[in-house]
PDB file of C-alpha atoms in Angstrom:
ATOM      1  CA  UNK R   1       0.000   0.000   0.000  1.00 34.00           C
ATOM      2  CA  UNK R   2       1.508   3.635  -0.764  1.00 38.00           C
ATOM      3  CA  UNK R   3       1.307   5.956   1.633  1.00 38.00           C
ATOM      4  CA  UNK R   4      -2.044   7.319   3.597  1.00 43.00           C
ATOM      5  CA  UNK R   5      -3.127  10.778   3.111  1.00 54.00           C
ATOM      6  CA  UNK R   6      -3.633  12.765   5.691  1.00 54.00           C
ATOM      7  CA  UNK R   7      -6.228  14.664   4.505  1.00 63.00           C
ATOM      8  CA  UNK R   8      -8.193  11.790   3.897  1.00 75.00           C
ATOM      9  CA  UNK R   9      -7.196  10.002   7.145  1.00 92.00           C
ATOM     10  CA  UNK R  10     -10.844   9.447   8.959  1.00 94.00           C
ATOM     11  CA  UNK R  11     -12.091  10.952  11.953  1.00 95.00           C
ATOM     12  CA  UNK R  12     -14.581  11.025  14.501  1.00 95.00           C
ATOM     13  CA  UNK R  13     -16.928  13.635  15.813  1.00 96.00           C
ATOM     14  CA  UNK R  14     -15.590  14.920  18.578  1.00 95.00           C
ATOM     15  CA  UNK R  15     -12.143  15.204  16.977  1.00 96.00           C
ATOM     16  CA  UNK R  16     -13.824  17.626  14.647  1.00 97.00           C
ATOM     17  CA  UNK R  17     -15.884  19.214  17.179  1.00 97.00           C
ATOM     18  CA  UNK R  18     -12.905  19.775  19.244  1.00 96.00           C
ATOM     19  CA  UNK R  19     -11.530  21.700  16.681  1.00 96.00           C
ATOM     20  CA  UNK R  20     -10.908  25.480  16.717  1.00 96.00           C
ATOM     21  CA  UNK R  21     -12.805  27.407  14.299  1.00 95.00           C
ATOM     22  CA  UNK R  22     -15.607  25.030  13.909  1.00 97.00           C
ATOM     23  CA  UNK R  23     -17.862  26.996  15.814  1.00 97.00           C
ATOM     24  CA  UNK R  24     -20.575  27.206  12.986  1.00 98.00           C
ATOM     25  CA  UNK R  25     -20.807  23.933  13.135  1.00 98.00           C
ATOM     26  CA  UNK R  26     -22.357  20.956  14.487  1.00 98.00           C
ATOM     27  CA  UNK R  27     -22.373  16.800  14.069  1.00 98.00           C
ATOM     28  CA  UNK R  28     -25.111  15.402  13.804  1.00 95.00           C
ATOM     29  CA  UNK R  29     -26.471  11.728  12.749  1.00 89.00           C
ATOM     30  CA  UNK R  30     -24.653  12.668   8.545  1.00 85.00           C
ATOM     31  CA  UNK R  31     -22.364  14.765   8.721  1.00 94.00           C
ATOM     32  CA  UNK R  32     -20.895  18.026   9.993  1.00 97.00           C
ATOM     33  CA  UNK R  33     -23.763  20.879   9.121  1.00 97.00           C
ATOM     34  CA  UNK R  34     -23.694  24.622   9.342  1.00 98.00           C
ATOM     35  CA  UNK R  35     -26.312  26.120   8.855  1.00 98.00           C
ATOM     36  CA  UNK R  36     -26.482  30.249   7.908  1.00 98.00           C
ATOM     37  CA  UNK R  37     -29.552  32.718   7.397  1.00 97.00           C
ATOM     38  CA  UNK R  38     -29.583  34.308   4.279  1.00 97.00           C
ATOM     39  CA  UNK R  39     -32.755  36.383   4.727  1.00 95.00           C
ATOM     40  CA  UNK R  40     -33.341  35.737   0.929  1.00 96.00           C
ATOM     41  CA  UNK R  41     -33.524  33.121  -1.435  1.00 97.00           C
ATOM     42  CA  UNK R  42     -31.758  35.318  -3.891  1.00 97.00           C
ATOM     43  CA  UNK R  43     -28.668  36.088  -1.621  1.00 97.00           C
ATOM     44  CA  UNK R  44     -28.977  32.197   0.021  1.00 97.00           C
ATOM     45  CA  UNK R  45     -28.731  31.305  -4.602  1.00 98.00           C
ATOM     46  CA  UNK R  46     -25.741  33.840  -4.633  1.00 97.00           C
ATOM     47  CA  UNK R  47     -23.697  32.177  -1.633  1.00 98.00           C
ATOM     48  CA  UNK R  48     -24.248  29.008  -3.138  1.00 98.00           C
ATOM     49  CA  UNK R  49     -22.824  30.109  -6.131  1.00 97.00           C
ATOM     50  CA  UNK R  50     -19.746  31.141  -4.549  1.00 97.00           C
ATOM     51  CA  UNK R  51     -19.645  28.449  -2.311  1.00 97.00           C
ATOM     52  CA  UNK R  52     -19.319  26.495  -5.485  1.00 95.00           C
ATOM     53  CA  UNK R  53     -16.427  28.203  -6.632  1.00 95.00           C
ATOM     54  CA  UNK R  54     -14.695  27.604  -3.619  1.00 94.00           C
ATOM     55  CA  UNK R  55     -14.545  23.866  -3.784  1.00 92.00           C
ATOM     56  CA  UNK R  56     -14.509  23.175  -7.490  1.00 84.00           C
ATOM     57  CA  UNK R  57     -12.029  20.949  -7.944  1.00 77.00           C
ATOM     58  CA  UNK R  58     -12.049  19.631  -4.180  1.00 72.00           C
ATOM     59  CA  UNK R  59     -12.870  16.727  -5.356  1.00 72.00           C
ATOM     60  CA  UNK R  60     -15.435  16.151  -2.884  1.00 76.00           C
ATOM     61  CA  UNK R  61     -18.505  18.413  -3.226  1.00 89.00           C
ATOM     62  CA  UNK R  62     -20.530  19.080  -0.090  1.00 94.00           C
ATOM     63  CA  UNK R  63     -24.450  18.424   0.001  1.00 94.00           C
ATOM     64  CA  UNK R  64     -26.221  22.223  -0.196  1.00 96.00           C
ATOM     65  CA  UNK R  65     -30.484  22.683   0.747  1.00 96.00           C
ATOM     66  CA  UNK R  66     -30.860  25.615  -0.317  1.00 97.00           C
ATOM     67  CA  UNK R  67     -34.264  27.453   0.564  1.00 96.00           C
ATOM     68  CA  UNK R  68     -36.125  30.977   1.096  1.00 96.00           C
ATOM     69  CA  UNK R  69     -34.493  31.742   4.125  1.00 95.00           C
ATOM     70  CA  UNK R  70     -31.335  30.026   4.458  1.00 97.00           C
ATOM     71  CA  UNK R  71     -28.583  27.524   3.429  1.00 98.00           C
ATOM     72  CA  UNK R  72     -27.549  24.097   5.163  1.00 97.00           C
ATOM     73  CA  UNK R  73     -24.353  22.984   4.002  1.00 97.00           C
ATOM     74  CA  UNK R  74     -23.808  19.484   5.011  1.00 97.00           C
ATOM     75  CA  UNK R  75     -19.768  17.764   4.961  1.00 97.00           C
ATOM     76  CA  UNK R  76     -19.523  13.929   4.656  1.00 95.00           C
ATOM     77  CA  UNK R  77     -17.824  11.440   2.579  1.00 93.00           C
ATOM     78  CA  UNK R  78     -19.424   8.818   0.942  1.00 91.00           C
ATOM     79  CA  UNK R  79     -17.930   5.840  -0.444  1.00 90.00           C
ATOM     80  CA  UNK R  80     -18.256   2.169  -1.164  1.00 88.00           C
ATOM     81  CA  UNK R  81     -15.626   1.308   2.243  1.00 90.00           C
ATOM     82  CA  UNK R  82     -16.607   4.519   4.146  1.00 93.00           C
ATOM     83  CA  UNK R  83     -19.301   7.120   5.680  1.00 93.00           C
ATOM     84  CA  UNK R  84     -18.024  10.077   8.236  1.00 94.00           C
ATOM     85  CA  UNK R  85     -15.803  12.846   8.248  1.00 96.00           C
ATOM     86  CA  UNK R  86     -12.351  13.551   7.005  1.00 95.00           C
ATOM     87  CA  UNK R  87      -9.505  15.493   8.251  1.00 95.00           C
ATOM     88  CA  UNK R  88      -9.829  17.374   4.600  1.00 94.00           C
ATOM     89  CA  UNK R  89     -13.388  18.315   6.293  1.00 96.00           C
ATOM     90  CA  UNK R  90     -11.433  20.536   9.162  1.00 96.00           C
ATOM     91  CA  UNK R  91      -9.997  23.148   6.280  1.00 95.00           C
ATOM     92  CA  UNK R  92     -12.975  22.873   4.536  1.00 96.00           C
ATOM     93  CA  UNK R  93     -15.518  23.648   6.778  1.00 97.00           C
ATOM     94  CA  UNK R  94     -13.022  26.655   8.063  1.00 97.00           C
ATOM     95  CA  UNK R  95     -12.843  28.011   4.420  1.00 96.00           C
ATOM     96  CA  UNK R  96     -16.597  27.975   4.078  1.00 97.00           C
ATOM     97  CA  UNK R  97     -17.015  29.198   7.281  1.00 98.00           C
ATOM     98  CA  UNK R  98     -15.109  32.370   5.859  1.00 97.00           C
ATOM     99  CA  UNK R  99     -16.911  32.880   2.862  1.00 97.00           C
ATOM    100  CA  UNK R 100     -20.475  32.927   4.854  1.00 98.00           C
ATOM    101  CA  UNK R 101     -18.647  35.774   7.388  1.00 97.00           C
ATOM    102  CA  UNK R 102     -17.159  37.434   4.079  1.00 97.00           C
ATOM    103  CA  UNK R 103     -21.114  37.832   2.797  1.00 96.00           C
ATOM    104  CA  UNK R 104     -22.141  38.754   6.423  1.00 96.00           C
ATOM    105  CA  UNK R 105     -24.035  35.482   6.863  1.00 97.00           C
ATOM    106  CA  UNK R 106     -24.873  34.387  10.383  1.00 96.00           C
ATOM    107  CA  UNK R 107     -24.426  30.616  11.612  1.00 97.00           C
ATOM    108  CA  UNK R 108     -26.930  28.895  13.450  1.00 97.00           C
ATOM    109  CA  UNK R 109     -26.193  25.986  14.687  1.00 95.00           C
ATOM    110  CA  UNK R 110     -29.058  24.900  16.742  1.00 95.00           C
ATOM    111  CA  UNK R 111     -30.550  24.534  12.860  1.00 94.00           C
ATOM    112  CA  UNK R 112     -28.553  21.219  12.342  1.00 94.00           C
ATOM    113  CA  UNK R 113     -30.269  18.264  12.823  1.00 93.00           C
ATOM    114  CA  UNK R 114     -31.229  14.790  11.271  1.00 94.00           C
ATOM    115  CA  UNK R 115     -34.072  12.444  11.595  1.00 96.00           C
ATOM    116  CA  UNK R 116     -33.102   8.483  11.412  1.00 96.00           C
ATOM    117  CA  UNK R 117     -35.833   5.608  11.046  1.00 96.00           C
ATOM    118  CA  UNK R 118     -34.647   2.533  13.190  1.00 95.00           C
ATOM    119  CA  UNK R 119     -36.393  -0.910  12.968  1.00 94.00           C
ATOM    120  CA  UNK R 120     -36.469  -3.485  15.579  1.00 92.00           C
ATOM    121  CA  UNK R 121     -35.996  -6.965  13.676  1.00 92.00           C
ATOM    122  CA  UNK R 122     -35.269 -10.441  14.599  1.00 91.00           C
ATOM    123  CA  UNK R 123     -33.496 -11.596  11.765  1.00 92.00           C
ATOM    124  CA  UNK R 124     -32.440  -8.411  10.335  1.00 94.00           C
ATOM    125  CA  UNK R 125     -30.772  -9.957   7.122  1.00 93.00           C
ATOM    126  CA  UNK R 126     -34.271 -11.296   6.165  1.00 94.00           C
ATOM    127  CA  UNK R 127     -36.423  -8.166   6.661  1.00 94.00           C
ATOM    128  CA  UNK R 128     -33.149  -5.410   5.250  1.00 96.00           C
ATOM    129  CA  UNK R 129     -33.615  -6.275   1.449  1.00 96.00           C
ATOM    130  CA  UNK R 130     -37.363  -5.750   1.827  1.00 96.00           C
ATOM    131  CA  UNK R 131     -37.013  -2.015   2.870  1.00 96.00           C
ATOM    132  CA  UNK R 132     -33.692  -1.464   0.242  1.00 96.00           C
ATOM    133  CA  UNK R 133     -35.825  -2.798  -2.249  1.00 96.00           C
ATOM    134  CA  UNK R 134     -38.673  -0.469  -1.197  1.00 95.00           C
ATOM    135  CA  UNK R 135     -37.164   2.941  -0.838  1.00 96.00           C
ATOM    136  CA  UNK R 136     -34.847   2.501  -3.467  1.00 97.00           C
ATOM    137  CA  UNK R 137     -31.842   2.877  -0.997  1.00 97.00           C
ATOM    138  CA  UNK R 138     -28.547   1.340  -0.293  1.00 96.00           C
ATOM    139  CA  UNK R 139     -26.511  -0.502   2.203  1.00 96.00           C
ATOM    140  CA  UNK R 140     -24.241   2.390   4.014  1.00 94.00           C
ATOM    141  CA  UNK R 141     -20.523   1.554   3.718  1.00 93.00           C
ATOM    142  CA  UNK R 142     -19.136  -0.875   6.059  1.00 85.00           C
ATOM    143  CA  UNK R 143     -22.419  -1.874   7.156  1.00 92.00           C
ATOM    144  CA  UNK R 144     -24.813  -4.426   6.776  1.00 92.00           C
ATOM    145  CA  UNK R 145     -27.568  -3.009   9.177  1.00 95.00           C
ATOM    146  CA  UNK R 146     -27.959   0.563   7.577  1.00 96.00           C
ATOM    147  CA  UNK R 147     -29.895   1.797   4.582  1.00 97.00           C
ATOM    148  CA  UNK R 148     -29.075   5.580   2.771  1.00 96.00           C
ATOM    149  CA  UNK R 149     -30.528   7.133   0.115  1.00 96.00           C
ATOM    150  CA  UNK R 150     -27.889   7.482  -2.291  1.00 93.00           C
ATOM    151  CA  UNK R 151     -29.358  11.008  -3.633  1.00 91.00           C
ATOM    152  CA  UNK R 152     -28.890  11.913  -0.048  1.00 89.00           C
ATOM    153  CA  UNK R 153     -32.502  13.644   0.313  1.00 90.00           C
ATOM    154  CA  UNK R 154     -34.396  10.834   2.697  1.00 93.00           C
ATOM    155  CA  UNK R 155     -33.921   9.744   5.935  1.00 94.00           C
ATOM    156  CA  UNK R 156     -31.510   6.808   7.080  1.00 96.00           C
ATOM    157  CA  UNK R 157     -32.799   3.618   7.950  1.00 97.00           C
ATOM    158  CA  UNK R 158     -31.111   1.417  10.441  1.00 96.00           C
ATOM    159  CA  UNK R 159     -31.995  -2.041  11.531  1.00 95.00           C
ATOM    160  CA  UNK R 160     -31.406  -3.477  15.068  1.00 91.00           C
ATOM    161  CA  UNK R 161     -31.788  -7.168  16.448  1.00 89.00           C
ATOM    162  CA  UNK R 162     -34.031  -8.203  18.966  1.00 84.00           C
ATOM    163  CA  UNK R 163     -33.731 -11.707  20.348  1.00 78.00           C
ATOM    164  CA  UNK R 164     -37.289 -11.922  20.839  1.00 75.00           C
ATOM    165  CA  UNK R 165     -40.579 -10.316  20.137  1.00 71.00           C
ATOM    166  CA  UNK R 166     -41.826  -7.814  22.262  1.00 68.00           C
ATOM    167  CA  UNK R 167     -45.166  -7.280  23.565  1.00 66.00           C
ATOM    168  CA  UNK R 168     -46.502  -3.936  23.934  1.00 60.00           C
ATOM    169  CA  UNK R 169     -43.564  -1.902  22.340  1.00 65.00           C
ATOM    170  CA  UNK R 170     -43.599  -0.372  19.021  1.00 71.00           C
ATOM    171  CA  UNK R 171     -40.926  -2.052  16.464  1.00 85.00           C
ATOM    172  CA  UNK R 172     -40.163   1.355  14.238  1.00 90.00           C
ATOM    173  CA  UNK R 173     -39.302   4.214  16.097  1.00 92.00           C
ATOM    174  CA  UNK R 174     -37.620   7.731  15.038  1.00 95.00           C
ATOM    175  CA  UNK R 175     -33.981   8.492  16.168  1.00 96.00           C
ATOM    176  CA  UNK R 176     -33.456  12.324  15.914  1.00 97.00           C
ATOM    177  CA  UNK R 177     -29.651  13.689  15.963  1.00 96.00           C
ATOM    178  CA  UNK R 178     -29.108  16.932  17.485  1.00 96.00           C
ATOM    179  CA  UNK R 179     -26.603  19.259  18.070  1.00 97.00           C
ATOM    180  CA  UNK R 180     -25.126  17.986  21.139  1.00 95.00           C
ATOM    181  CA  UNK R 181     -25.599  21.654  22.620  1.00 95.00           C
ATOM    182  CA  UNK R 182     -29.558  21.718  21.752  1.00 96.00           C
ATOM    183  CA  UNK R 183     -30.204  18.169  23.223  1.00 96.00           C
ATOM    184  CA  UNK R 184     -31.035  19.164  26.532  1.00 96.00           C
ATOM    185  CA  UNK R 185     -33.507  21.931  25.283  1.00 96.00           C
ATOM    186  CA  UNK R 186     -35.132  19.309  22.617  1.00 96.00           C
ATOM    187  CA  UNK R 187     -35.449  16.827  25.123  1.00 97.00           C
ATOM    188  CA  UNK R 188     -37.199  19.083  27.735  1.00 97.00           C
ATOM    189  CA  UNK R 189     -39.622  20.485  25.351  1.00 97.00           C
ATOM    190  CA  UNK R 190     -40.415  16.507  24.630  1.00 97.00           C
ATOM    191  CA  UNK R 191     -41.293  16.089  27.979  1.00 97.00           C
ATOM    192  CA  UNK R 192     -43.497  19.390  28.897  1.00 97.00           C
ATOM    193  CA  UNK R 193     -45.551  18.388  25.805  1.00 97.00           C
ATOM    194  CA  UNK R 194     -46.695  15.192  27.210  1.00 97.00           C
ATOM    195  CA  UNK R 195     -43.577  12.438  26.544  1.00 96.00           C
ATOM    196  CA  UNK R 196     -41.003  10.867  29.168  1.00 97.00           C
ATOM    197  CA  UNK R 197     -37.819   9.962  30.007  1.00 97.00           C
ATOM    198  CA  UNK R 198     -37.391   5.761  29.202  1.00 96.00           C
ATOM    199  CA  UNK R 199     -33.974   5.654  29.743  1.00 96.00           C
ATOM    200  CA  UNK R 200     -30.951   8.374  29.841  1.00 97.00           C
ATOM    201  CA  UNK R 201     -27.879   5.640  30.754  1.00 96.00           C
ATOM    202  CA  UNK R 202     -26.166   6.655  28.008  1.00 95.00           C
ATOM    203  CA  UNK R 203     -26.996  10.117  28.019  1.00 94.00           C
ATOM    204  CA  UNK R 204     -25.904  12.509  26.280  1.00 92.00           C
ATOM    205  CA  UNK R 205     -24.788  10.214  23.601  1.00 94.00           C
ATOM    206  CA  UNK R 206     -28.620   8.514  23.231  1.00 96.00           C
ATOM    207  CA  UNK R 207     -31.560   9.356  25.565  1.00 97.00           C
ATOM    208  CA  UNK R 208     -35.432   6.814  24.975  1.00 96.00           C
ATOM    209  CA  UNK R 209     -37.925   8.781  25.033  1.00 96.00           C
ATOM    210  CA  UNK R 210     -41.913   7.775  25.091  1.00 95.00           C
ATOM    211  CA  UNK R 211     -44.970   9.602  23.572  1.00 94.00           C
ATOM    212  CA  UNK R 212     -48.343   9.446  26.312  1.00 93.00           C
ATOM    213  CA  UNK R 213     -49.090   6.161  24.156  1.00 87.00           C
ATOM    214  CA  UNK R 214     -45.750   4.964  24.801  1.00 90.00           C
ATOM    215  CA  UNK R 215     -44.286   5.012  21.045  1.00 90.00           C
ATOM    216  CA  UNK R 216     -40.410   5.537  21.749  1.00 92.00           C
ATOM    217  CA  UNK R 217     -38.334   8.012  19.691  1.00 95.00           C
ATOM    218  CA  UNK R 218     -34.297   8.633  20.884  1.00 96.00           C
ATOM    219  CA  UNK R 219     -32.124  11.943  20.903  1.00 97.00           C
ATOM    220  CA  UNK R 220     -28.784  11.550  19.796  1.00 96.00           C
ATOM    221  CA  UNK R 221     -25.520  13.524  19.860  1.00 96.00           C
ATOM    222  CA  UNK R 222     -22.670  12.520  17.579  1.00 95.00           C
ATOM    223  CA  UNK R 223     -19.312  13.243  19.671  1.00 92.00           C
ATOM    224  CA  UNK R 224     -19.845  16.175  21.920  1.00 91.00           C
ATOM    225  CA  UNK R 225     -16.424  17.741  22.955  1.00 89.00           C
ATOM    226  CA  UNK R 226     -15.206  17.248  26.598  1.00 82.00           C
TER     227      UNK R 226
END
């Protein structure tokens, strides 16, 4: 093998949160996001536009949403043998980082978020192809138990074993990746409109929460700095 790369030597999230000059952004459940108020679709079009000049020939594009308000750039490499972050992500995210302060664009990180569908299965190899074949997604890279869209747009899908059935439990539930300094909030509001606490033991990493009909959905934080 030749050499490794440094820049495209992997990393995880708390290395990049820990990371001066990062404040603008946040990891969340795919990727490192930032994401900054425009005010107008017209100057959110004319960041973008700039924001592509600045990484052509990167060789690594980020994902852009675009909308009336704002724009939510998102940083993550996907591959056949891998899906995270990058040290080439560090300088990147600085550089765009730049360009948003350079058009007078504010961050807002409490904006960053994902939403992740996870099953309950107990043969998870049987039930897998049925949803793939469904959605129209894709195994994520190096795994065997997640499903991406590979335009990027939907929501993840990840499949856990049980080793039995369970009685009086739902089997699908939502798994919804903050920014691990807007989990505390999120989770609070959960509760004062009506939900609970199931279990925090691996807080602030993953906390269960239940619904008043007991449907469970999880917050998650993606390497929050020490």
């Amino acid at each position: 093998m030749g050499e490794t790369d440094e820049k495209t030597d992997r990393i995880r999230p708390r290395r990049f949160h820990e990371t001066p000059g990062l404040e603008d952004w946040r990891v969340v459940g795919e990727g490192a996001c930032a994401a900054f108020r425009t005010g107008t679709f017209a100057a959110g079009a004319a960041f973008v536009a700039e924001l592509a000049e600045l990484v052509d020939g990167e060789g690594e594009e980020p994902d852009v949403d675009l909308r009336p308000d704002g724009v939510l750039v998102r940083l993550i490499t996907v591959t056949d043998a891998y899906y995270g972050l990058t040290e080439r992500h560090l300088e990147l995210a600085r550089r765009i980082s730049a360009l948003a302060r350079a058009r007078g664009l504010t961050a807002d990180p409490s904006a960053a978020g994902t939403v992740q569908v996870t099953l309950d299965a107990l043969v998870v190899a049987d039930v897998l192809p049925f949803w793939r074949a469904l959605l129209g997604y894709e195994n994520r890279a190096g795994s065997d138990e997640d499903l991406i869209d590979p335009r990027r747009r939907g929501a993840p899908f990840s499949f856990q074993r049980m080793d039995e059935p369970r009685g009086g439990r739902n089997r699908i539930h939502v798994d919804v990746w903050v920014p691990y300094d807007e989990a505390e909030a999120r989770i609070a509001a959960a509760v004062a409109a009506g939900g609970r606490i199931v279990n925090d033991a691996d807080a602030p990493s993953n906390v269960v929460l239940a619904d008043p009909e007991g449907n469970e959905a999880c917050v998650g934080v993606a390497g929050p700095p020490q």
